[in-house]
Short mmCIF file of C-alpha atoms and ligand atoms in Angstrom, two decimals:
data_model
loop_
_atom_site.label_atom_id
_atom_site.label_comp_id
_atom_site.label_asym_id
_atom_site.label_seq_id
_atom_site.Cartn_x
_atom_site.Cartn_y
_atom_site.Cartn_z
CA MET A 26 123.75 155.26 104.73
CA ILE A 27 126.03 157.96 103.46
CA ASN A 28 127.27 160.77 105.60
CA SER A 29 125.67 164.14 105.74
CA ASP A 30 128.60 165.62 103.54
CA LYS A 31 126.25 166.30 100.91
CA HIS A 32 124.24 168.51 103.35
CA ARG A 33 127.32 170.50 104.63
CA ARG A 34 126.10 174.09 105.38
CA ALA A 35 128.33 177.08 105.05
CA GLU A 36 130.83 177.16 108.08
CA ASP A 37 132.97 180.03 109.31
CA CYS A 38 135.98 179.16 111.10
CA PHE A 39 138.50 181.58 113.01
CA GLN A 40 141.19 181.15 115.81
CA ILE A 41 143.62 183.09 117.86
CA LEU A 42 146.93 181.48 118.29
CA ALA A 43 149.35 182.10 121.37
CA ARG A 44 152.13 184.48 120.15
CA ARG A 45 154.90 182.35 121.48
CA PRO A 46 155.01 178.74 122.08
CA PRO A 47 155.23 177.72 125.84
CA THR A 48 158.58 178.47 127.49
CA PRO A 49 161.07 175.58 127.25
CA GLY A 50 163.37 174.77 130.08
CA ARG A 51 161.01 175.55 132.83
CA ARG A 52 159.43 173.16 134.81
CA ALA A 53 156.61 171.27 132.75
CA THR A 54 153.02 172.03 134.37
CA ARG A 55 149.87 170.18 133.07
CA ALA A 56 146.71 172.00 133.81
CA PRO A 57 145.28 169.89 136.78
CA LEU A 58 142.44 167.92 135.70
CA GLY A 59 140.24 170.03 137.70
CA ASP A 60 140.91 173.01 135.44
CA LEU A 61 139.04 171.31 132.68
CA SER A 62 136.11 170.44 134.99
CA ASP A 63 132.59 170.58 133.70
CA GLU A 64 131.64 173.02 136.46
CA ARG A 65 134.20 175.67 135.22
CA ARG A 66 133.03 174.94 131.44
CA THR A 67 129.42 175.40 132.30
CA SER A 68 129.91 178.50 134.42
CA LEU A 69 132.04 180.02 131.59
CA GLN A 70 129.68 179.20 128.97
CA GLY A 71 126.58 180.71 131.28
CA ARG A 72 128.68 183.99 131.47
CA LEU A 73 129.47 184.10 127.69
CA GLN A 74 125.97 182.94 126.60
CA LYS A 75 124.61 185.99 128.42
CA CYS A 76 126.45 188.13 125.77
CA LEU A 77 125.51 186.12 122.84
CA SER A 78 122.20 185.95 120.80
CA ALA A 79 123.24 182.49 118.87
CA PRO A 80 123.31 179.39 121.12
CA LEU A 81 127.06 178.60 122.05
CA ALA A 82 128.60 175.25 122.46
CA LEU A 83 131.71 175.77 124.67
CA THR A 84 134.73 173.12 125.03
CA LEU A 85 137.57 174.15 127.43
CA THR A 86 141.06 173.08 126.15
CA ASP A 87 144.56 172.73 127.40
CA ASN A 88 145.96 173.54 124.04
CA GLN A 89 149.46 174.82 123.53
CA SER A 90 149.16 177.00 120.34
CA THR A 91 145.43 177.52 119.70
CA MET A 92 143.96 179.83 122.56
CA VAL A 93 140.54 180.27 120.98
CA SER A 94 139.16 178.56 118.02
CA VAL A 95 135.38 179.36 116.69
CA LYS A 96 133.33 177.68 114.32
CA ARG A 97 130.15 178.73 113.09
CA ARG A 98 127.98 176.05 111.93
CA GLY A 99 124.27 176.48 111.03
CA GLY A 100 123.14 178.59 113.85
CA THR A 101 125.23 177.39 116.39
CA LEU A 102 128.76 178.92 117.59
CA ARG A 103 131.16 176.19 118.47
CA ALA A 104 133.97 177.67 120.59
CA ARG A 105 137.20 175.85 121.89
CA VAL A 106 138.70 178.14 124.53
CA HIS A 107 141.72 177.66 126.63
CA HIS A 108 141.13 176.98 130.25
CA MET A 109 142.78 180.25 131.24
CA PHE A 110 139.61 182.06 130.15
CA ALA A 111 137.65 180.41 132.69
CA ASP A 112 138.92 182.87 135.53
CA ALA A 113 138.89 186.04 133.18
CA PRO A 114 137.44 189.30 134.42
CA ASP A 115 134.16 190.55 132.81
CA ARG A 116 135.68 192.81 130.79
CA VAL A 117 137.74 190.16 128.76
CA LEU A 118 135.03 187.89 128.89
CA ARG A 119 132.59 190.54 126.87
CA ALA A 120 135.63 190.77 124.39
CA LEU A 121 135.58 187.14 124.16
CA ALA A 122 131.89 186.96 123.38
CA ARG A 123 132.22 189.61 120.84
CA TYR A 124 135.22 187.85 119.23
CA ILE A 125 133.20 184.68 119.27
CA ALA A 126 130.08 186.28 117.59
CA ARG A 127 131.96 188.48 115.03
CA ALA A 128 135.68 187.71 114.89
CA ASP A 129 136.38 191.48 115.57
CA ARG A 130 139.91 192.65 115.02
CA TYR A 131 139.97 194.98 117.95
CA ASP A 132 138.67 192.21 120.36
CA SER A 133 141.20 189.90 118.95
CA ALA A 134 144.05 192.24 120.04
CA MET A 135 142.40 192.66 123.59
CA LEU A 136 142.31 188.89 123.90
CA GLY A 137 145.84 188.61 122.83
CA GLY A 138 146.82 190.95 125.66
CA PHE A 139 145.00 188.73 128.24
CA ILE A 140 146.60 185.58 126.75
CA GLU A 141 149.91 187.18 127.04
CA GLY A 142 149.51 187.93 130.67
CA ASN A 143 148.52 184.35 131.33
CA HIS A 144 151.18 182.84 129.21
CA TRP A 145 152.58 180.96 132.13
CA ARG A 146 149.25 178.66 132.31
CA ILE A 147 149.81 177.46 128.77
CA SER A 148 150.99 173.86 129.57
CA ARG A 149 154.60 173.13 128.79
CA ALA A 150 154.60 169.33 129.09
CA ARG A 151 154.07 168.53 125.48
CA ALA A 152 156.99 171.20 124.47
CA ALA A 153 159.22 169.62 127.08
CA GLY A 154 158.59 166.26 125.77
CA LYS A 155 157.46 164.95 129.21
CA ARG A 156 154.40 162.81 129.99
CA GLN A 157 153.91 162.17 126.38
CA PRO A 158 152.60 158.80 126.07
CA ALA A 159 154.66 156.84 123.04
CA LEU A 160 152.22 156.35 120.12
CA ASP A 161 152.02 153.40 118.21
CA PRO A 162 149.34 153.77 115.69
CA LYS A 163 150.60 151.88 112.81
CA GLY A 164 149.54 148.34 113.72
CA SER A 165 150.37 145.07 111.92
CA VAL A 166 147.14 145.25 110.05
CA HIS A 167 145.11 148.23 110.72
CA ASP A 168 146.98 151.68 110.62
CA LEU A 169 145.02 153.91 112.99
CA HIS A 170 146.28 157.11 112.09
CA GLN A 171 145.32 156.53 108.54
CA ILE A 172 141.72 155.60 109.85
CA LEU A 173 141.47 158.72 111.98
CA GLU A 174 142.54 160.96 109.23
CA ASP A 175 140.14 159.36 106.75
CA LEU A 176 137.15 159.68 109.47
CA ASN A 177 138.01 163.32 110.20
CA ARG A 178 137.76 164.16 106.63
CA ARG A 179 134.80 162.23 105.96
CA TYR A 180 132.52 163.09 109.01
CA PHE A 181 134.18 165.94 110.87
CA ASP A 182 135.41 168.38 107.93
CA GLY A 183 138.95 167.75 109.41
CA GLY A 184 137.78 169.50 112.83
CA ILE A 185 138.86 166.52 115.08
CA ASP A 186 142.12 167.38 116.82
CA ALA A 187 143.17 164.26 118.31
CA ARG A 188 145.78 161.70 118.17
CA VAL A 189 145.32 157.80 118.27
CA THR A 190 147.30 154.95 119.25
CA TRP A 191 147.01 150.91 119.74
CA GLY A 192 146.98 150.22 123.49
CA ALA A 193 149.72 148.35 125.14
CA LYS A 194 149.46 144.49 124.50
CA ALA A 195 148.58 142.69 127.73
CA HIS A 196 148.91 139.00 128.62
CA PRO A 197 146.42 136.82 126.62
CA ARG A 198 143.63 135.64 129.17
CA ARG A 199 140.04 134.92 129.02
CA ARG A 200 138.21 138.30 129.83
CA GLN A 201 134.81 139.17 131.07
CA SER A 202 134.63 142.23 128.93
CA ILE A 203 136.61 144.11 126.71
CA LYS A 204 137.09 148.13 126.44
CA MET A 205 137.58 148.44 122.69
CA GLY A 206 138.51 152.08 122.73
CA SER A 207 138.85 155.18 124.98
CA TYR A 208 139.26 158.95 124.81
CA SER A 209 141.38 161.01 127.30
CA VAL A 210 140.13 164.61 127.05
CA GLU A 211 143.38 165.75 128.68
CA ASP A 212 145.58 164.31 126.14
CA ARG A 213 143.36 164.22 123.38
CA LEU A 214 144.34 160.79 122.89
CA ILE A 215 142.19 157.93 121.57
CA ARG A 216 143.48 154.30 122.51
CA ILE A 217 142.31 151.17 120.59
CA HIS A 218 142.40 147.78 122.01
CA PRO A 219 145.30 145.74 120.45
CA SER A 220 143.06 142.79 120.10
CA LEU A 221 141.43 144.58 117.19
CA ASP A 222 144.72 144.80 115.41
CA ARG A 223 144.19 141.43 113.48
CA GLU A 224 143.46 140.06 109.98
CA HIS A 225 140.08 138.79 110.89
CA VAL A 226 139.01 142.00 112.27
CA PRO A 227 137.45 144.04 109.34
CA ARG A 228 138.36 147.49 108.92
CA TYR A 229 134.94 149.09 109.04
CA PHE A 230 134.75 147.53 112.63
CA VAL A 231 138.14 149.22 113.87
CA GLU A 232 136.56 152.36 112.06
CA TRP A 233 133.42 152.37 114.03
CA ILE A 234 135.33 152.14 117.27
CA VAL A 235 137.60 155.06 116.57
CA PHE A 236 134.65 157.07 115.08
CA HIS A 237 132.97 156.63 118.57
CA GLU A 238 136.10 157.98 120.32
CA MET A 239 136.27 160.89 117.99
CA LEU A 240 132.52 161.74 118.99
CA HIS A 241 133.71 162.24 122.46
CA GLN A 242 135.67 165.18 121.38
CA VAL A 243 132.65 166.58 119.82
CA PHE A 244 130.00 166.16 122.51
CA ASP A 245 129.98 167.12 126.14
CA ILE A 246 129.52 164.91 129.01
CA PRO A 247 126.60 166.19 130.94
CA LYS A 248 125.81 165.41 134.55
CA VAL A 249 122.36 163.73 134.70
CA ASN A 250 121.13 163.00 138.38
CA GLY A 251 124.65 163.39 139.58
CA ARG A 252 126.12 160.90 137.27
CA ARG A 253 128.05 161.77 133.94
CA ARG A 254 126.31 160.82 130.71
CA PHE A 255 128.95 160.08 128.32
CA HIS A 256 126.41 158.81 125.68
CA THR A 257 123.73 161.15 125.15
CA PRO A 258 120.84 160.75 122.86
CA GLU A 259 122.40 163.28 120.69
CA PHE A 260 125.82 161.38 120.67
CA LEU A 261 124.05 157.94 119.84
CA GLU A 262 122.17 159.54 117.10
CA ARG A 263 125.22 161.01 115.38
CA GLU A 264 126.95 157.56 115.99
CA ARG A 265 124.31 155.91 113.96
CA ARG A 266 125.34 158.03 111.00
CA PHE A 267 128.58 156.01 110.60
CA GLU A 268 128.20 154.52 107.26
CA HIS A 269 128.81 150.85 108.54
CA TYR A 270 127.12 151.29 111.84
CA GLN A 271 124.65 148.38 111.87
CA ARG A 272 127.06 146.14 110.09
CA ALA A 273 129.79 146.71 112.57
CA ARG A 274 127.35 146.05 115.59
CA ARG A 275 126.41 142.87 113.60
CA TRP A 276 130.09 141.98 113.51
CA GLU A 277 130.48 142.71 117.25
CA ARG A 278 127.63 140.58 118.30
CA ARG A 279 128.82 137.56 116.26
CA HIS A 280 132.51 137.83 117.09
CA LEU A 281 132.59 139.28 120.71
CA ASP A 282 133.63 135.80 122.24
CA HIS A 283 136.44 135.37 119.82
CA LEU A 284 137.70 139.04 121.01
CA LEU A 285 137.21 138.28 124.51
CA LEU A 286 139.67 135.44 124.15
CA GLY A 287 142.40 137.73 123.75
ZN1 ZN B 307 131.69 156.13 124.45
#
Protein backbone atom coordinates (compact mmCIF):
# COMPACT_ATOMS: atom_id res chain seq x y z
CA MET A 1 0.00 0.00 0.00
CA ILE A 2 1.30 3.44 -0.89
CA ASN A 3 1.08 6.10 1.75
CA SER A 4 -1.47 8.86 1.55
CA ASP A 5 0.86 11.52 0.10
CA LYS A 6 -1.17 11.60 -3.06
CA HIS A 7 -4.15 12.74 -1.09
CA ARG A 8 -2.26 15.36 0.85
CA ARG A 9 -4.53 18.23 1.69
CA ALA A 10 -3.74 21.90 1.88
CA GLU A 11 -1.89 22.69 5.05
CA ASP A 12 -1.11 25.89 6.86
CA CYS A 13 1.86 26.06 9.14
CA PHE A 14 3.04 28.89 11.36
CA GLN A 15 5.06 29.32 14.54
CA ILE A 16 6.39 31.69 17.21
CA LEU A 17 10.06 31.37 18.17
CA ALA A 18 11.71 32.42 21.43
CA ARG A 19 13.44 35.75 20.89
CA ARG A 20 16.64 34.64 22.52
CA PRO A 21 18.17 31.27 23.30
CA PRO A 22 18.12 29.88 26.85
CA THR A 23 20.64 31.74 29.01
CA PRO A 24 23.89 29.81 29.05
CA GLY A 25 25.96 29.62 32.20
CA ARG A 26 23.04 29.39 34.54
CA ARG A 27 22.11 26.14 36.14
CA ALA A 28 20.39 23.89 33.66
CA THR A 29 16.81 23.12 34.53
CA ARG A 30 14.60 20.64 32.84
CA ALA A 31 10.86 20.84 33.01
CA PRO A 32 9.84 18.38 35.69
CA LEU A 33 8.03 15.53 33.99
CA GLY A 34 4.89 16.68 35.79
CA ASP A 35 5.02 19.83 33.71
CA LEU A 36 4.17 17.84 30.64
CA SER A 37 1.58 15.69 32.35
CA ASP A 38 -1.56 14.70 30.58
CA GLU A 39 -3.72 16.51 33.14
CA ARG A 40 -2.11 19.86 32.37
CA ARG A 41 -2.37 19.23 28.67
CA THR A 42 -6.02 18.22 28.89
CA SER A 43 -6.88 21.25 31.00
CA LEU A 44 -5.13 23.66 28.63
CA GLN A 45 -6.71 21.99 25.62
CA GLY A 46 -10.15 22.41 27.23
CA ARG A 47 -9.58 26.11 27.96
CA LEU A 48 -8.35 26.81 24.44
CA GLN A 49 -11.03 24.73 22.77
CA LYS A 50 -13.72 26.93 24.35
CA CYS A 51 -12.41 29.85 22.28
CA LEU A 52 -12.11 27.88 19.04
CA SER A 53 -14.67 26.69 16.55
CA ALA A 54 -12.44 24.10 14.86
CA PRO A 55 -11.29 20.97 16.74
CA LEU A 56 -7.89 21.35 18.40
CA ALA A 57 -5.21 18.71 18.92
CA LEU A 58 -2.76 20.05 21.47
CA THR A 59 0.72 18.87 22.46
CA LEU A 60 2.73 20.40 25.30
CA THR A 61 6.46 20.70 24.65
CA ASP A 62 9.65 21.56 26.48
CA ASN A 63 11.10 23.00 23.33
CA GLN A 64 13.90 25.56 23.52
CA SER A 65 13.28 27.65 20.46
CA THR A 66 9.81 26.99 19.06
CA MET A 67 7.28 28.20 21.61
CA VAL A 68 4.14 27.80 19.53
CA SER A 69 3.67 26.00 16.26
CA VAL A 70 0.41 25.43 14.49
CA LYS A 71 -0.53 23.26 11.59
CA ARG A 72 -3.90 23.43 10.05
CA ARG A 73 -4.75 20.19 8.38
CA GLY A 74 -8.15 19.52 6.97
CA GLY A 75 -10.51 20.87 9.64
CA THR A 76 -8.21 20.21 12.61
CA LEU A 77 -5.84 22.66 14.25
CA ARG A 78 -2.69 20.93 15.46
CA ALA A 79 -0.81 23.05 17.95
CA ARG A 80 2.45 22.35 19.77
CA VAL A 81 2.79 24.76 22.66
CA HIS A 82 5.48 25.28 25.31
CA HIS A 83 4.37 24.06 28.74
CA MET A 84 4.68 27.61 30.17
CA PHE A 85 1.26 28.30 28.61
CA ALA A 86 -0.41 25.73 30.87
CA ASP A 87 -0.32 28.35 33.65
CA ALA A 88 -1.07 31.39 31.50
CA PRO A 89 -3.80 33.83 32.52
CA ASP A 90 -7.05 33.90 30.53
CA ARG A 91 -6.09 37.03 28.64
CA VAL A 92 -2.99 35.26 27.28
CA LEU A 93 -4.95 32.12 26.47
CA ARG A 94 -7.50 34.07 24.49
CA ALA A 95 -4.65 35.58 22.47
CA LEU A 96 -3.15 32.11 22.03
CA ALA A 97 -6.48 30.73 20.82
CA ARG A 98 -6.84 33.58 18.33
CA TYR A 99 -3.29 33.03 17.19
CA ILE A 100 -3.95 29.32 16.70
CA ALA A 101 -7.07 30.12 14.70
CA ARG A 102 -5.75 32.91 12.50
CA ALA A 103 -2.03 33.62 13.13
CA ASP A 104 -2.85 37.24 13.88
CA ARG A 105 0.22 39.48 14.13
CA TYR A 106 -1.16 41.49 17.04
CA ASP A 107 -1.70 38.31 19.09
CA SER A 108 1.73 37.09 18.10
CA ALA A 109 3.28 40.24 19.63
CA MET A 110 1.24 39.82 22.80
CA LEU A 111 2.31 36.18 23.11
CA GLY A 112 5.91 37.26 22.51
CA GLY A 113 5.64 39.46 25.59
CA PHE A 114 4.34 36.57 27.69
CA ILE A 115 7.13 34.27 26.42
CA GLU A 116 9.72 36.91 27.25
CA GLY A 117 8.36 37.20 30.80
CA ASN A 118 8.56 33.43 31.21
CA HIS A 119 11.92 33.05 29.56
CA TRP A 120 13.42 31.43 32.68
CA ARG A 121 11.11 28.46 32.13
CA ILE A 122 12.70 27.60 28.83
CA SER A 123 14.88 24.59 29.50
CA ARG A 124 18.57 25.22 29.35
CA ALA A 125 19.63 21.60 29.63
CA ARG A 126 20.30 21.16 25.97
CA ALA A 127 22.04 24.49 25.49
CA ALA A 128 24.28 23.76 28.45
CA GLY A 129 25.10 20.40 26.89
CA LYS A 130 24.01 18.57 30.01
CA ARG A 131 22.02 15.40 30.36
CA GLN A 132 22.13 15.10 26.61
CA PRO A 133 22.34 11.41 25.81
CA ALA A 134 25.09 10.60 23.34
CA LEU A 135 23.56 9.62 20.04
CA ASP A 136 24.68 6.74 17.91
CA PRO A 137 22.36 6.61 14.90
CA LYS A 138 24.80 5.35 12.27
CA GLY A 139 25.00 1.64 13.08
CA SER A 140 27.10 -0.86 11.19
CA VAL A 141 24.28 -1.97 8.87
CA HIS A 142 21.33 0.40 9.24
CA ASP A 143 21.63 4.18 9.45
CA LEU A 144 18.75 5.22 11.71
CA HIS A 145 19.11 8.91 11.02
CA GLN A 146 18.71 8.31 7.31
CA ILE A 147 15.72 6.03 7.94
CA LEU A 148 14.04 8.63 10.16
CA GLU A 149 14.58 11.44 7.65
CA ASP A 150 13.23 9.30 4.86
CA LEU A 151 10.11 8.28 6.80
CA ASN A 152 9.59 11.85 7.98
CA ARG A 153 9.50 13.00 4.38
CA ARG A 154 7.37 10.13 3.07
CA TYR A 155 4.76 9.93 5.82
CA PHE A 156 4.80 13.07 7.97
CA ASP A 157 5.49 15.98 5.61
CA GLY A 158 8.70 16.49 7.58
CA GLY A 159 6.61 17.32 10.67
CA ILE A 160 8.30 14.98 13.16
CA ASP A 161 10.83 16.67 15.41
CA ALA A 162 12.76 13.79 16.98
CA ARG A 163 16.20 12.29 17.22
CA VAL A 164 17.04 8.64 16.92
CA THR A 165 19.76 6.39 18.24
CA TRP A 166 20.74 2.77 18.61
CA GLY A 167 20.41 1.66 22.22
CA ALA A 168 23.45 0.57 24.19
CA LYS A 169 24.57 -3.00 23.55
CA ALA A 170 23.86 -5.34 26.42
CA HIS A 171 25.52 -8.66 27.16
CA PRO A 172 24.25 -11.38 24.86
CA ARG A 173 21.80 -13.60 26.65
CA ARG A 174 18.64 -15.48 26.03
CA ARG A 175 15.80 -13.01 26.55
CA GLN A 176 12.16 -13.59 27.33
CA SER A 177 11.10 -10.56 25.37
CA ILE A 178 12.69 -7.74 23.49
CA LYS A 179 11.70 -4.09 23.39
CA MET A 180 12.58 -3.18 19.85
CA GLY A 181 11.98 0.53 20.14
CA SER A 182 11.01 3.26 22.56
CA TYR A 183 10.14 6.93 22.42
CA SER A 184 10.95 9.45 25.15
CA VAL A 185 8.49 12.34 25.06
CA GLU A 186 10.70 14.55 27.19
CA ASP A 187 13.83 14.14 25.07
CA ARG A 188 11.99 13.57 21.82
CA LEU A 189 14.33 10.63 21.41
CA ILE A 190 13.70 7.33 19.68
CA ARG A 191 15.84 4.38 20.76
CA ILE A 192 16.09 1.24 18.70
CA HIS A 193 17.33 -2.09 20.08
CA PRO A 194 20.89 -2.80 18.88
CA SER A 195 19.98 -6.40 17.94
CA LEU A 196 18.30 -4.97 14.86
CA ASP A 197 21.55 -3.58 13.50
CA ARG A 198 22.45 -6.79 11.70
CA GLU A 199 22.80 -7.95 8.11
CA HIS A 200 19.91 -10.37 8.20
CA VAL A 201 17.44 -7.79 9.54
CA PRO A 202 15.81 -6.16 6.51
CA ARG A 203 15.63 -2.40 6.29
CA TYR A 204 11.82 -2.43 5.99
CA PHE A 205 11.64 -4.10 9.40
CA VAL A 206 13.83 -1.44 11.06
CA GLU A 207 11.75 1.20 9.23
CA TRP A 208 8.57 -0.23 10.71
CA ILE A 209 9.94 -0.01 14.26
CA VAL A 210 11.15 3.58 13.72
CA PHE A 211 7.82 4.50 12.07
CA HIS A 212 5.93 3.11 15.07
CA GLU A 213 7.98 5.20 17.51
CA MET A 214 7.50 8.32 15.35
CA LEU A 215 3.75 7.83 15.60
CA HIS A 216 4.08 8.22 19.37
CA GLN A 217 4.96 11.86 18.75
CA VAL A 218 1.83 12.31 16.66
CA PHE A 219 -0.73 10.64 18.91
CA ASP A 220 -1.74 11.53 22.44
CA ILE A 221 -1.69 8.92 25.18
CA PRO A 222 -5.16 9.03 26.71
CA LYS A 223 -6.04 7.50 30.04
CA VAL A 224 -8.70 4.82 29.62
CA ASN A 225 -10.12 3.38 32.86
CA GLY A 226 -7.14 4.79 34.73
CA ARG A 227 -4.57 3.23 32.43
CA ARG A 228 -2.58 4.96 29.76
CA ARG A 229 -3.43 3.70 26.32
CA PHE A 230 -0.39 4.00 24.09
CA HIS A 231 -1.83 2.27 21.06
CA THR A 232 -5.26 3.67 20.41
CA PRO A 233 -7.35 2.42 17.47
CA GLU A 234 -6.36 5.59 15.57
CA PHE A 235 -2.70 4.88 16.26
CA LEU A 236 -2.99 1.32 14.99
CA GLU A 237 -4.96 2.40 11.95
CA ARG A 238 -2.24 4.90 11.06
CA GLU A 239 0.46 2.31 11.68
CA ARG A 240 -1.10 -0.01 9.12
CA ARG A 241 -0.53 2.65 6.48
CA PHE A 242 3.18 1.87 6.58
CA GLU A 243 3.98 0.50 3.15
CA HIS A 244 5.59 -2.75 4.38
CA TYR A 245 3.39 -3.24 7.43
CA GLN A 246 2.20 -6.79 6.67
CA ARG A 247 5.57 -7.89 5.41
CA ALA A 248 7.31 -6.51 8.51
CA ARG A 249 4.88 -8.27 10.83
CA ARG A 250 5.41 -11.55 8.97
CA TRP A 251 9.17 -11.12 9.25
CA GLU A 252 8.83 -10.48 12.98
CA ARG A 253 6.80 -13.64 13.52
CA ARG A 254 9.35 -15.73 11.66
CA HIS A 255 12.45 -14.26 13.22
CA LEU A 256 11.52 -13.23 16.73
CA ASP A 257 13.23 -16.31 18.16
CA HIS A 258 16.43 -15.34 16.47
CA LEU A 259 16.21 -11.77 17.78
CA LEU A 260 15.66 -13.01 21.32
CA LEU A 261 18.95 -14.87 21.18
CA GLY A 262 20.74 -11.56 21.32
ZN1 LIG B 1 4.33 1.87 20.88
